[in-house]
Short mmCIF file of C-alpha atoms and ligand atoms in Angstrom, two decimals:
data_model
loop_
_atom_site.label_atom_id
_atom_site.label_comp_id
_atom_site.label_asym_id
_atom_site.label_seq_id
_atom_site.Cartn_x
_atom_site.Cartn_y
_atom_site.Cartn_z
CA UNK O 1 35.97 -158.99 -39.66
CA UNK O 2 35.66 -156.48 -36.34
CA UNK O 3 37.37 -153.26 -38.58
CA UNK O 4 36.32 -150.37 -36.26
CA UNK O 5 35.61 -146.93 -38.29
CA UNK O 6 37.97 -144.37 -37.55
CA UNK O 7 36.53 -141.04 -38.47
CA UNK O 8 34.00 -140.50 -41.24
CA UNK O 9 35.59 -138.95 -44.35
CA UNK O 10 33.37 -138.24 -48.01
CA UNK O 11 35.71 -140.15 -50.40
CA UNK O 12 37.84 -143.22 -48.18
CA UNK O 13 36.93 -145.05 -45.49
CA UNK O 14 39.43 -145.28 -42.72
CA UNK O 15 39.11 -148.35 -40.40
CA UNK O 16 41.65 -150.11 -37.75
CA UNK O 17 41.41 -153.88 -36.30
CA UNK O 18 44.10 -155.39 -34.24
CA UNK O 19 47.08 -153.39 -35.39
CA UNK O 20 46.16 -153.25 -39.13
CA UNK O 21 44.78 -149.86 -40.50
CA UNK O 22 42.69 -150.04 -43.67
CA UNK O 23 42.38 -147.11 -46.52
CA UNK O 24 39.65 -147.53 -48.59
CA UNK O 25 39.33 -145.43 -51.83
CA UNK O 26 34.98 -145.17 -51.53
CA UNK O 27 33.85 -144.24 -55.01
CA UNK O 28 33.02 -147.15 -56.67
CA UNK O 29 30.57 -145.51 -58.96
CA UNK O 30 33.83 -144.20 -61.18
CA UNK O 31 35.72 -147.12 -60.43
CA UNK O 32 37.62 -145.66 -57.50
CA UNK O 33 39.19 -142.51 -59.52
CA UNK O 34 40.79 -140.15 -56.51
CA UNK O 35 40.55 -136.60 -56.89
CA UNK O 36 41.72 -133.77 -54.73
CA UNK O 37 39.39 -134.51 -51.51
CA UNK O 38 40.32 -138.16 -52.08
CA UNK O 39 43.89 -137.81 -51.82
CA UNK O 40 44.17 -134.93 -48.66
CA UNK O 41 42.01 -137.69 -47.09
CA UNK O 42 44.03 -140.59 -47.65
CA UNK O 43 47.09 -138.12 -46.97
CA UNK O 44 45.45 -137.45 -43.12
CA UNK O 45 44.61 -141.32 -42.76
CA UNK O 46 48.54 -142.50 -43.56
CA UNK O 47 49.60 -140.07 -41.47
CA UNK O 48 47.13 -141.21 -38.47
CA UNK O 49 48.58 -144.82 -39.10
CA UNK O 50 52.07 -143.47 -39.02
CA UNK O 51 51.62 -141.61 -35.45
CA UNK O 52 49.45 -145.01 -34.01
CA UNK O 53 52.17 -146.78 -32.39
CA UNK O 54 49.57 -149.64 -32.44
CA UNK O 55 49.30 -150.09 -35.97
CA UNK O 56 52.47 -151.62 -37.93
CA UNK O 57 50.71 -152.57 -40.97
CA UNK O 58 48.35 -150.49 -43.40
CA UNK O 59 46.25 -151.89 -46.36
CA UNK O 60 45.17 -149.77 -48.97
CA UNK O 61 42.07 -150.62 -51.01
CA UNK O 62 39.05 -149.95 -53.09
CA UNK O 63 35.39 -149.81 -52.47
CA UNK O 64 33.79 -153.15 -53.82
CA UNK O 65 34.69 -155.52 -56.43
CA UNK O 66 35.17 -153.80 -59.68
CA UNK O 67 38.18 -151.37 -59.10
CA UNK O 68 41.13 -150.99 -56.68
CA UNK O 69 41.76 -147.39 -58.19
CA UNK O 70 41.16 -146.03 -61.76
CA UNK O 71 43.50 -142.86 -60.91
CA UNK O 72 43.04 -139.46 -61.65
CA UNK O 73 38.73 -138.79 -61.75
CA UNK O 74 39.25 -137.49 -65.60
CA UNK O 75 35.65 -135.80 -65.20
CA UNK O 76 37.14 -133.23 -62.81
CA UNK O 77 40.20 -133.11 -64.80
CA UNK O 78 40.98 -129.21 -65.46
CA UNK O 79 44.04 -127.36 -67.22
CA UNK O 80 46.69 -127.99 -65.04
CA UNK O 81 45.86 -130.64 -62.87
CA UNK O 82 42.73 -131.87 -60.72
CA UNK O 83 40.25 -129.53 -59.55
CA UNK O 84 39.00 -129.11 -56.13
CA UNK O 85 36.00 -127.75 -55.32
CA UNK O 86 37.20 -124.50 -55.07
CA UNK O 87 38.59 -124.50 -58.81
CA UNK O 88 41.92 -124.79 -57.62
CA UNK O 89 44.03 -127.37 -59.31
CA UNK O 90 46.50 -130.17 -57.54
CA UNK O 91 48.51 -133.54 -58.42
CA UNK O 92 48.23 -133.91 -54.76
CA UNK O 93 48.86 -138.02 -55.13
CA UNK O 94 52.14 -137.23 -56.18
CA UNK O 95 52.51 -135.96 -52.33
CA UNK O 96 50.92 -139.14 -51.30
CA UNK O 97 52.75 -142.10 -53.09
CA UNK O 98 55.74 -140.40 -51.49
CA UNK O 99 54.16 -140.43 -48.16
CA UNK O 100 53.54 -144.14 -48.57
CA UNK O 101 57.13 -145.11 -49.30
CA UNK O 102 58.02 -143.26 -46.68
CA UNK O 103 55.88 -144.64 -43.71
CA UNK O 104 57.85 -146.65 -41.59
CA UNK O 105 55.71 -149.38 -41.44
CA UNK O 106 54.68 -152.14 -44.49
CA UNK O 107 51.62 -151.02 -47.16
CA UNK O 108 49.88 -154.15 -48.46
CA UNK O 109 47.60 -153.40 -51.76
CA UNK O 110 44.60 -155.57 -51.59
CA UNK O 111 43.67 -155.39 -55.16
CA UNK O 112 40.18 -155.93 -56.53
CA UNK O 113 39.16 -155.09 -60.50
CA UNK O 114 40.70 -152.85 -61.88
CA UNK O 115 43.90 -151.06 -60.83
CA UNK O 116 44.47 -148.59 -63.69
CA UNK O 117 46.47 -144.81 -64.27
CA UNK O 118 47.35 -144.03 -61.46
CA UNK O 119 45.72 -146.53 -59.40
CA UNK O 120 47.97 -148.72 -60.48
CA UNK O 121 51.19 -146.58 -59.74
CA UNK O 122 49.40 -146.40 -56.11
CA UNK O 123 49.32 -149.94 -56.20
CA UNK O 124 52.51 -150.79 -57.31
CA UNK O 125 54.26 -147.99 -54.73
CA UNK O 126 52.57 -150.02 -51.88
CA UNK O 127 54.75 -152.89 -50.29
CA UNK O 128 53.21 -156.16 -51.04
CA UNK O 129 50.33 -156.40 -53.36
CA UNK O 130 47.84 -159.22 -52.54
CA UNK O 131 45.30 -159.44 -55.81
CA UNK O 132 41.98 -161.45 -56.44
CA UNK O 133 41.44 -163.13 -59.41
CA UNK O 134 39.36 -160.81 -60.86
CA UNK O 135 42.24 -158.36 -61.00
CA UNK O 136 43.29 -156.37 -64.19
CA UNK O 137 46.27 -154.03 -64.00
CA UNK O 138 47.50 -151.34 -66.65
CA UNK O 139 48.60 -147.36 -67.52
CA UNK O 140 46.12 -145.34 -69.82
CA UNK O 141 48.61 -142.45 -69.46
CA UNK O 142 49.19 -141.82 -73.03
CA UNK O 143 45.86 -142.81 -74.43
CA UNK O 144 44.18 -140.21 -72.18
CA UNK O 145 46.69 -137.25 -72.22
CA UNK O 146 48.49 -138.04 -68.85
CA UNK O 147 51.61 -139.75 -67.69
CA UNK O 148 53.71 -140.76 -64.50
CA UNK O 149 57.25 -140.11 -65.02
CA UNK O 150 58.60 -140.07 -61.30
CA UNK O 151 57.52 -143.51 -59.76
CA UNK O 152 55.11 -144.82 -62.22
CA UNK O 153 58.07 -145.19 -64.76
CA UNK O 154 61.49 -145.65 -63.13
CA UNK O 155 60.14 -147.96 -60.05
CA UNK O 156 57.84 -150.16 -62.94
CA UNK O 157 60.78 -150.60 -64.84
CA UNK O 158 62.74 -151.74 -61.41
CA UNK O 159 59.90 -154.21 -60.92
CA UNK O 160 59.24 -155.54 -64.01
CA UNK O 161 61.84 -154.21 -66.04
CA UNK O 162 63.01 -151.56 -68.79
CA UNK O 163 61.08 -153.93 -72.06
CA UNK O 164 57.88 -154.47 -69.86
CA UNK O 165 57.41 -150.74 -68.67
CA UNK O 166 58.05 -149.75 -71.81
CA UNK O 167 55.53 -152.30 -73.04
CA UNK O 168 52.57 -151.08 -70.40
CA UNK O 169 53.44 -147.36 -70.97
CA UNK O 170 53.82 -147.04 -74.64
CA UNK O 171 50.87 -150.06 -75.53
CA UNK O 172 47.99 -149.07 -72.47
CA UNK O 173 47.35 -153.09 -72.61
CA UNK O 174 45.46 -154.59 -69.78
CA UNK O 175 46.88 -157.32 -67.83
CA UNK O 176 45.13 -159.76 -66.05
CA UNK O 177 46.04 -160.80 -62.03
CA UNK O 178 47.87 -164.21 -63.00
CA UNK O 179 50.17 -162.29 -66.31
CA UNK O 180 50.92 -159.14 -63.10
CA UNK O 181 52.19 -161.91 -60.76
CA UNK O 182 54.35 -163.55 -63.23
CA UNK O 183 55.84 -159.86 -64.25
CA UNK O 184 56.19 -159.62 -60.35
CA UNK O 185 54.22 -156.76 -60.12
CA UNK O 186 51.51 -158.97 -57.60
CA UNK O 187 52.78 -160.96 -54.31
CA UNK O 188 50.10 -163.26 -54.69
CA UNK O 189 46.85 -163.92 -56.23
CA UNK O 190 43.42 -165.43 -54.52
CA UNK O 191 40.34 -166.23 -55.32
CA UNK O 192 37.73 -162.53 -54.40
CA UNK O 193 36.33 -164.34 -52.27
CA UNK O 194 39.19 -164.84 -50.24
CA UNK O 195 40.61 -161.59 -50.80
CA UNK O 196 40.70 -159.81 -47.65
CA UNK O 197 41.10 -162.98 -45.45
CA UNK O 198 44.45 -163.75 -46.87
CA UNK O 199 45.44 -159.99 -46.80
CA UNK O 200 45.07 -160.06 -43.28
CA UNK O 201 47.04 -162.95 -42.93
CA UNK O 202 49.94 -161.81 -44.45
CA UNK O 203 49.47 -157.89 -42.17
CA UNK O 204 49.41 -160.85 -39.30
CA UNK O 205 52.30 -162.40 -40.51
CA UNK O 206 54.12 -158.90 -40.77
CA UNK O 207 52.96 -157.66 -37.52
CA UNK O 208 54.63 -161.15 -35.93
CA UNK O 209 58.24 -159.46 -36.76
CA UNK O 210 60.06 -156.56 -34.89
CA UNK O 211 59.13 -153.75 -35.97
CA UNK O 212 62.97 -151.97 -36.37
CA UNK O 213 63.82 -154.07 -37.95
CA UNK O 214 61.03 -153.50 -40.98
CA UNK O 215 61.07 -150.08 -41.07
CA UNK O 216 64.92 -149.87 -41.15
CA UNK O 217 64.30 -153.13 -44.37
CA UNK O 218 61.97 -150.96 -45.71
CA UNK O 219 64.48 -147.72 -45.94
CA UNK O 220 66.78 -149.97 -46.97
CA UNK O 221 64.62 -151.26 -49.96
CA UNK O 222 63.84 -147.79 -50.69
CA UNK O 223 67.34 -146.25 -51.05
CA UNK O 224 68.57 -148.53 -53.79
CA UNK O 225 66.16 -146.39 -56.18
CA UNK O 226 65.38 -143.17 -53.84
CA UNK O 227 68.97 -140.97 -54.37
CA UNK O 228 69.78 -138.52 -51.31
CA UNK O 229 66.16 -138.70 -50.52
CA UNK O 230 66.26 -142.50 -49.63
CA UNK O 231 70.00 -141.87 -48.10
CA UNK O 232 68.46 -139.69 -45.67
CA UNK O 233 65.59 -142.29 -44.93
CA UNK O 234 67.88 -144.15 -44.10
CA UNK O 235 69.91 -142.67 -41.81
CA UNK O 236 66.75 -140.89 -40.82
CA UNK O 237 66.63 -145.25 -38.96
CA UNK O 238 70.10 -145.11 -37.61
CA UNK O 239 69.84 -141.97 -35.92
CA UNK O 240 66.88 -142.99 -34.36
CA UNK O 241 68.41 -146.22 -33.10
CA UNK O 242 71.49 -143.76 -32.18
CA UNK O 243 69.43 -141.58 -30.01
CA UNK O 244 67.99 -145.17 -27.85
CA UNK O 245 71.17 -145.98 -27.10
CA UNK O 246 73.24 -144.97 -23.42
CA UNK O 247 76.20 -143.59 -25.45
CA UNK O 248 73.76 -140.78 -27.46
CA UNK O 249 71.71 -140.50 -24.39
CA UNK O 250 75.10 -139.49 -22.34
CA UNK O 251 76.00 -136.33 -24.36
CA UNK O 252 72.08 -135.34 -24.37
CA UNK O 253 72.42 -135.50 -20.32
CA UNK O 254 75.64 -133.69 -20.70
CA UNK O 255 74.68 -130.50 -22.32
CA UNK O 256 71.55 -130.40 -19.85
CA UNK O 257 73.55 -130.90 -16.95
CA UNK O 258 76.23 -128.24 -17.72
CA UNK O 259 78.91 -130.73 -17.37
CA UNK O 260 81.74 -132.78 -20.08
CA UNK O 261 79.85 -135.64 -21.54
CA UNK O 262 81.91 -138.68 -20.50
CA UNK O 263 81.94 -141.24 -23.48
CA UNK O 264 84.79 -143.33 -21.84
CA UNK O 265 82.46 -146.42 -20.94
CA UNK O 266 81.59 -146.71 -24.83
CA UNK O 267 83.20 -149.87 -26.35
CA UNK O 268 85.04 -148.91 -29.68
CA UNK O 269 83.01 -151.72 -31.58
CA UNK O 270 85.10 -153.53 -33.94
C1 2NE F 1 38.71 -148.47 -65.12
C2 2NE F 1 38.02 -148.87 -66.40
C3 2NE F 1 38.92 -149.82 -67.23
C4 2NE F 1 36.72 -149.62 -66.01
O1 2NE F 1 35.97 -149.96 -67.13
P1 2NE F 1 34.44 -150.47 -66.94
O2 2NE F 1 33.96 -150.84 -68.31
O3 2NE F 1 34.36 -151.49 -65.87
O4 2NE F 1 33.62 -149.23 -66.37
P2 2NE F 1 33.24 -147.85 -67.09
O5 2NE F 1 31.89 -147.94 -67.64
O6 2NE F 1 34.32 -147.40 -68.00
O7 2NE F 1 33.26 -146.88 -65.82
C5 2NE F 1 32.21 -146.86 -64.89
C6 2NE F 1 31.99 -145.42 -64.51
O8 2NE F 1 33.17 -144.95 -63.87
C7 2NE F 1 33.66 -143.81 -64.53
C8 2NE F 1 33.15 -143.98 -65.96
O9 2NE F 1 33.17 -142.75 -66.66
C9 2NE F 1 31.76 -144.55 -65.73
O10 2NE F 1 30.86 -143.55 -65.35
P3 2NE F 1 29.74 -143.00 -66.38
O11 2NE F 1 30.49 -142.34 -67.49
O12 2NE F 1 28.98 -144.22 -66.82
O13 2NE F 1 28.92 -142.04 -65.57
N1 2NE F 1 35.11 -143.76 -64.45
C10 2NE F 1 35.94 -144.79 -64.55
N2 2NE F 1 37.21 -144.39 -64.42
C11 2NE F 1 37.17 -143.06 -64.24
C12 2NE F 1 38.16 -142.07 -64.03
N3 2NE F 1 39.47 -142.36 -63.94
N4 2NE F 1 37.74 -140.80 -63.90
C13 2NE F 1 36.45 -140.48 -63.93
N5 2NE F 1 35.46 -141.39 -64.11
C14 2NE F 1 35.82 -142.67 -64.26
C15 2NE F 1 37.65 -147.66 -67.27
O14 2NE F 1 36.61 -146.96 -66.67
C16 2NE F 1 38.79 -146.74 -67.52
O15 2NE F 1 39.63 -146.99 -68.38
N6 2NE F 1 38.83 -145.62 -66.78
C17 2NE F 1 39.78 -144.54 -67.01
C18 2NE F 1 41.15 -144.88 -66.48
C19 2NE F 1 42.09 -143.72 -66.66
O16 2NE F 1 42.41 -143.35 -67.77
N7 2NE F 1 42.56 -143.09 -65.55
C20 2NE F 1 43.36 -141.92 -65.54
C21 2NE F 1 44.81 -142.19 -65.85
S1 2NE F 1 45.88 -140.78 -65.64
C22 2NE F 1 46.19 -140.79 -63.93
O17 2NE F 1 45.55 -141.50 -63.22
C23 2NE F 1 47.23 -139.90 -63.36
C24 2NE F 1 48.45 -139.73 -63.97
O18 2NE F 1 48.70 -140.40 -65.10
C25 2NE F 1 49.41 -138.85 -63.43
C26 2NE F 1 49.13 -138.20 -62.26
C27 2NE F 1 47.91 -138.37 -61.64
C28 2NE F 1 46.96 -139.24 -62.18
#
């Protein structure tokens, strides 16, 4: 595939083809873990994708075959979070799975290996999640001194439901890519081989539809279990469709002009 390198970063690699931008977590030799670096990179990525009025889709992934993501790098694990390299400590993915719900445009997971800890909250946060085969998907949380309470439990137990979270949470069982689809934690599952063809295809599909309306779906989606935060996603949507219209536009040209704004031509809608 023609993916065309964005900028060079030390822990992702951040490509774009044909309206698609691509994430990739690149440090397969801990499985993927993030730490600090890793997530302030992925953090200035999303938010390249989100101002690129050419891209309407983003894929997140993981360098090679064995791993999506095994969260948190547990080797660089300090007192009170992750340390930089300046000592300093951060749960800076927090900031990030909040930034991905929030993008206005779809997140596909293209899942490889292992997707574990907080790789697979990232995961399960994105959109759609397209698997391989080779897939294996769990929470080490409370076997390693760690857990997710914000998304990583209440949105699991939206997807798959109180009795299964609880299950994945309180066991740290491993579940392979065929048990994840049938919990409906996985769109679909293909053979590795296939893996990022058909992930494209469904971006391709995506990218087909108008674009309003999916980020206004995607809000939508997101309030149900998002509070005031997802209220005001929401109407982040309508008063951005407010301000294209002639009626918003008319008191805008009113205050600049120095004159009444005249809304008399606006239909009352029923
Ligand atoms: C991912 C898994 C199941 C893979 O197992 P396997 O057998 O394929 O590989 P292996 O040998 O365990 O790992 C290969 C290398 O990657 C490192 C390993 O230490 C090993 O390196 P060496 O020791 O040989 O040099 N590695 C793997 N995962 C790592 C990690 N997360 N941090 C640092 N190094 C890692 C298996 O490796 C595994 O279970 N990994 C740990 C998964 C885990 O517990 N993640 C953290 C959960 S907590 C979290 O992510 C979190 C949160 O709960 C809340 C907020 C933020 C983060």
């Amino acid at each position: 595939m023609n993916w065309k390198n964005v900028k060079n970063y030390q822990d992702i690699k951040y490509e774009k083809m044909e309206g698609i931008a691509k994430i990739t977590i690149n440090r397969p030799e801990v499985r993927n873990a993030f730490r600090p670096l890793t997530v302030s990179e992925m953090i200035e990525a999303l938010e390249d994708s989100r101002l690129d009025a050419e891209i309407g889709v983003v894929i997140l992934t993981g360098a090679g075959e064995k791993a999506f993501c095994s969260g948190g790098d547990q080797k660089i694990r300090g007192e009170a979070g992750y340390k930089d390299e300046k000592g300093m400590n951060h749960l800076n993915v927090l900031e990030f799975q909040k930034k991905m719900r929030n993008l206005p445009k779809p997140v596909i997971a293209m899942v490889a290996g292992y997707a574990i800890g907080g790789g697979h909250i990232l995961h399960m946060l994105a959109d759609i999640t397209v698997a391989a085969d080779n897939a294996i998907f769990g929470q080490t949380g409370p076997k390693v001194g760690s857990f997710d309470g914000g998304f990583g439990a209440s949105y699991m137990a939206r997807i798959i439901g109180q009795k299964k979270a609880r299950e994945m949470w309180f066991l740290c069982e491993q579940y392979n890519a065929k048990a994840a689809e049938k919990m409906g934690l996985v769109n679909k599952v293909v053979p590795l081989k296939d893996l990022e063809k058909e992930t494209v295809f469904w971006a391709k599909k995506i990218l087909e539809h108008s674009p309003l309306a999916l980020r206004c779906l995607k809000s939508a989606l997101n309030a149900d279990c998002d509070g005031q935060t997802g209220l005001q996603e929401l109407a982040g949507n309508a008063t951005l469709l407010y301000y294209m219209t002639k009626e918003a536009q008319e008191g805008r040209d009113a205050f600049k002009e120095k004159r009444k704004p005249d809304f008399s031509k606006f239909p009352r809608q029923p």
